Amino acid sequence: MLVLAVHGSAAPAAAATIGRLVTAIEARSGIRAAVGHLDVQRPSLADVVRDHPHAVVVPLLLGDGYHRRVDIPAVLDGTGCVLTEGLSGEPDIALALHSRLRDAERRHGPHARADAVVVAGAGSSRPGGNAGTADCAARLAALLEYDRGPGPEPVPVVPAYLTSAGPTVPEALAALRGAGHRRIAVAAHLLAPGRFTRTLAGLDAWTVSAPLADHPHLARLVLARYKSARGMRALRAARLAC
């Protein structure tokens, strides 16, 4: 069994977005997927893994903060479940973000392009918790540089955070405006609609991209995590049998 460990949100659109991810995973692979929530929504992760012991649990988290390192391992303790790494720092996340950014730019015209980008992550006070956003910003900058080819100056891409870390997204926007940029896009390094996406929509950015969970690259990445964990479990079982 594949279990997705998600934060949870009171926003109905969040559940719909995660539901589309589950549908994509099952359509690609035929593997059944269940969703367990850490907060707000039901079923809880604890309820799901109690019903599905020995499942492979993939944390649907873009940061490597408290939930990934403390909360989820505590819930899984004694269940026999295998916990994979989260989604932080993976090329598929940057590719999905690049795609969403291009979709947001096209709302201003088929060839419209941002002249600067803020990659907006949730933010964490835990050491290393913001590395995923910073890594994604660097990967996105490389993708935009590849798109641009030889010619104009590179588009600046800066990471910023919605809580617990700096610079904040408004601070990053202000700094880029002070440097003369006017078409500043906010690339949402977020998984699903909710409080943080509403905050981004209320900022005076040129455009804001949609969250990532239901992008095809996310389904591919989750399945890669699942298959890797299944392979490692099979290898350990074979070694123990020798």
Short mmCIF file of C-alpha atoms in Angstrom, two decimals, residues 51-195:
data_model
loop_
_atom_site.label_atom_id
_atom_site.label_comp_id
_atom_site.label_asym_id
_atom_site.label_seq_id
_atom_site.Cartn_x
_atom_site.Cartn_y
_atom_site.Cartn_z
CA ASP A 51 -5.45 0.13 8.80
CA HIS A 52 -2.48 -0.45 6.46
CA PRO A 53 0.51 -1.68 8.47
CA HIS A 54 3.75 -2.22 6.53
CA ALA A 55 2.73 0.41 3.97
CA VAL A 56 5.22 2.62 2.15
CA VAL A 57 4.64 6.17 3.40
CA VAL A 58 5.68 9.06 1.15
CA PRO A 59 5.67 12.47 2.89
CA LEU A 60 4.00 14.94 0.56
CA LEU A 61 6.18 17.74 1.87
CA LEU A 62 8.44 20.19 0.03
CA GLY A 63 10.56 20.96 3.08
CA ASP A 64 12.62 18.75 5.36
CA GLY A 65 11.41 20.30 8.58
CA TYR A 66 9.68 19.21 11.78
CA HIS A 67 6.89 17.19 10.15
CA ARG A 68 9.29 15.05 8.11
CA ARG A 69 11.90 14.53 10.81
CA VAL A 70 9.78 14.35 13.98
CA ASP A 71 5.99 14.15 13.55
CA ILE A 72 5.73 11.47 10.86
CA PRO A 73 8.40 9.12 12.30
CA ALA A 74 6.61 9.31 15.66
CA VAL A 75 3.30 8.29 14.08
CA LEU A 76 4.92 5.40 12.19
CA ASP A 77 6.89 4.04 15.13
CA GLY A 78 5.99 0.38 15.62
CA THR A 79 3.74 0.13 12.54
CA GLY A 80 6.21 -1.65 10.27
CA CYS A 81 5.75 1.07 7.68
CA VAL A 82 8.62 2.29 5.52
CA LEU A 83 9.09 6.07 5.45
CA THR A 84 10.65 7.51 2.31
CA GLU A 85 12.36 10.83 1.92
CA GLY A 86 10.11 13.81 1.22
CA LEU A 87 10.01 15.64 -2.09
CA SER A 88 12.53 18.35 -1.22
CA GLY A 89 15.29 19.16 -3.68
CA GLU A 90 14.20 16.88 -6.51
CA PRO A 91 14.47 17.89 -10.20
CA ASP A 92 10.80 16.93 -10.77
CA ILE A 93 9.74 19.68 -8.34
CA ALA A 94 11.72 22.31 -10.27
CA LEU A 95 10.31 21.04 -13.57
CA ALA A 96 6.77 21.26 -12.21
CA LEU A 97 7.44 24.77 -10.88
CA HIS A 98 8.87 25.83 -14.25
CA SER A 99 5.74 24.54 -15.99
CA ARG A 100 3.43 26.32 -13.57
CA LEU A 101 5.41 29.55 -13.96
CA ARG A 102 5.06 29.41 -17.75
CA ASP A 103 1.30 28.83 -17.36
CA ALA A 104 1.06 31.90 -15.11
CA GLU A 105 3.06 34.05 -17.53
CA ARG A 106 0.81 33.05 -20.44
CA ARG A 107 -2.13 34.65 -18.65
CA HIS A 108 -0.55 37.94 -19.77
CA GLY A 109 -0.08 36.79 -23.37
CA PRO A 110 1.39 33.84 -25.28
CA HIS A 111 4.93 35.25 -25.23
CA ALA A 112 4.85 37.20 -21.94
CA ARG A 113 7.78 36.58 -19.60
CA ALA A 114 8.65 37.69 -16.07
CA ASP A 115 11.74 39.85 -15.64
CA ALA A 116 12.29 38.47 -12.11
CA VAL A 117 10.95 35.55 -10.07
CA VAL A 118 10.37 35.00 -6.36
CA VAL A 119 10.16 31.32 -5.40
CA ALA A 120 7.78 31.38 -2.42
CA GLY A 121 8.10 28.55 0.11
CA ALA A 122 6.15 27.97 3.30
CA GLY A 123 9.22 28.49 5.50
CA SER A 124 10.65 26.61 8.47
CA SER A 125 12.63 27.57 11.55
CA ARG A 126 14.26 24.11 11.67
CA PRO A 127 17.87 23.90 10.41
CA GLY A 128 17.79 22.64 6.83
CA GLY A 129 14.02 23.06 6.62
CA ASN A 130 14.24 25.69 3.87
CA ALA A 131 16.82 23.91 1.73
CA GLY A 132 14.14 22.56 -0.61
CA THR A 133 12.94 26.05 -1.57
CA ALA A 134 16.49 27.34 -2.03
CA ASP A 135 17.42 24.32 -4.14
CA CYS A 136 14.30 24.69 -6.26
CA ALA A 137 15.06 28.37 -6.86
CA ALA A 138 18.56 27.47 -8.10
CA ARG A 139 17.20 24.75 -10.38
CA LEU A 140 14.50 27.06 -11.72
CA ALA A 141 17.12 29.72 -12.47
CA ALA A 142 19.07 27.15 -14.49
CA LEU A 143 15.95 26.13 -16.42
CA LEU A 144 15.12 29.76 -17.23
CA GLU A 145 18.72 30.34 -18.31
CA TYR A 146 18.45 27.35 -20.66
CA ASP A 147 15.18 28.74 -22.08
CA ARG A 148 16.75 32.15 -22.60
CA GLY A 149 19.85 31.02 -24.44
CA PRO A 150 22.55 33.54 -25.34
CA GLY A 151 21.41 37.12 -25.19
CA PRO A 152 19.85 39.27 -22.46
CA GLU A 153 20.79 39.29 -18.82
CA PRO A 154 19.61 36.26 -16.77
CA VAL A 155 16.29 36.53 -14.97
CA PRO A 156 16.97 36.83 -11.23
CA VAL A 157 15.33 34.05 -9.20
CA VAL A 158 15.28 34.45 -5.41
CA PRO A 159 13.86 32.20 -2.68
CA ALA A 160 11.58 33.76 -0.05
CA TYR A 161 9.28 32.48 2.68
CA LEU A 162 5.77 32.94 4.00
CA THR A 163 6.57 32.22 7.65
CA SER A 164 9.40 31.41 10.09
CA ALA A 165 12.26 32.48 7.79
CA GLY A 166 13.52 35.35 5.69
CA PRO A 167 13.50 37.08 3.41
CA THR A 168 9.73 37.20 3.42
CA VAL A 169 7.95 37.22 0.08
CA PRO A 170 6.98 40.93 0.42
CA GLU A 171 10.62 41.76 1.25
CA ALA A 172 11.86 39.90 -1.83
CA LEU A 173 9.30 41.65 -4.04
CA ALA A 174 10.31 45.04 -2.65
CA ALA A 175 14.01 44.36 -3.20
CA LEU A 176 13.44 43.32 -6.81
CA ARG A 177 11.27 46.38 -7.46
CA GLY A 178 14.01 48.52 -5.96
CA ALA A 179 16.41 46.99 -8.48
CA GLY A 180 14.14 48.11 -11.32
CA HIS A 181 12.14 44.96 -12.06
CA ARG A 182 8.47 45.39 -12.90
CA ARG A 183 7.15 42.04 -14.18
CA ILE A 184 7.90 40.05 -11.03
CA ALA A 185 6.36 36.59 -10.89
CA VAL A 186 5.81 34.63 -7.71
CA ALA A 187 6.40 30.92 -8.28
CA ALA A 188 4.49 29.10 -5.54
CA HIS A 189 6.68 26.37 -4.05
CA LEU A 190 3.56 24.99 -2.40
CA LEU A 191 1.57 21.82 -2.92
CA ALA A 192 -2.09 22.77 -2.59
CA PRO A 193 -4.41 25.77 -2.24
CA GLY A 194 -4.92 27.17 1.24
CA ARG A 195 -3.90 30.00 3.53
#
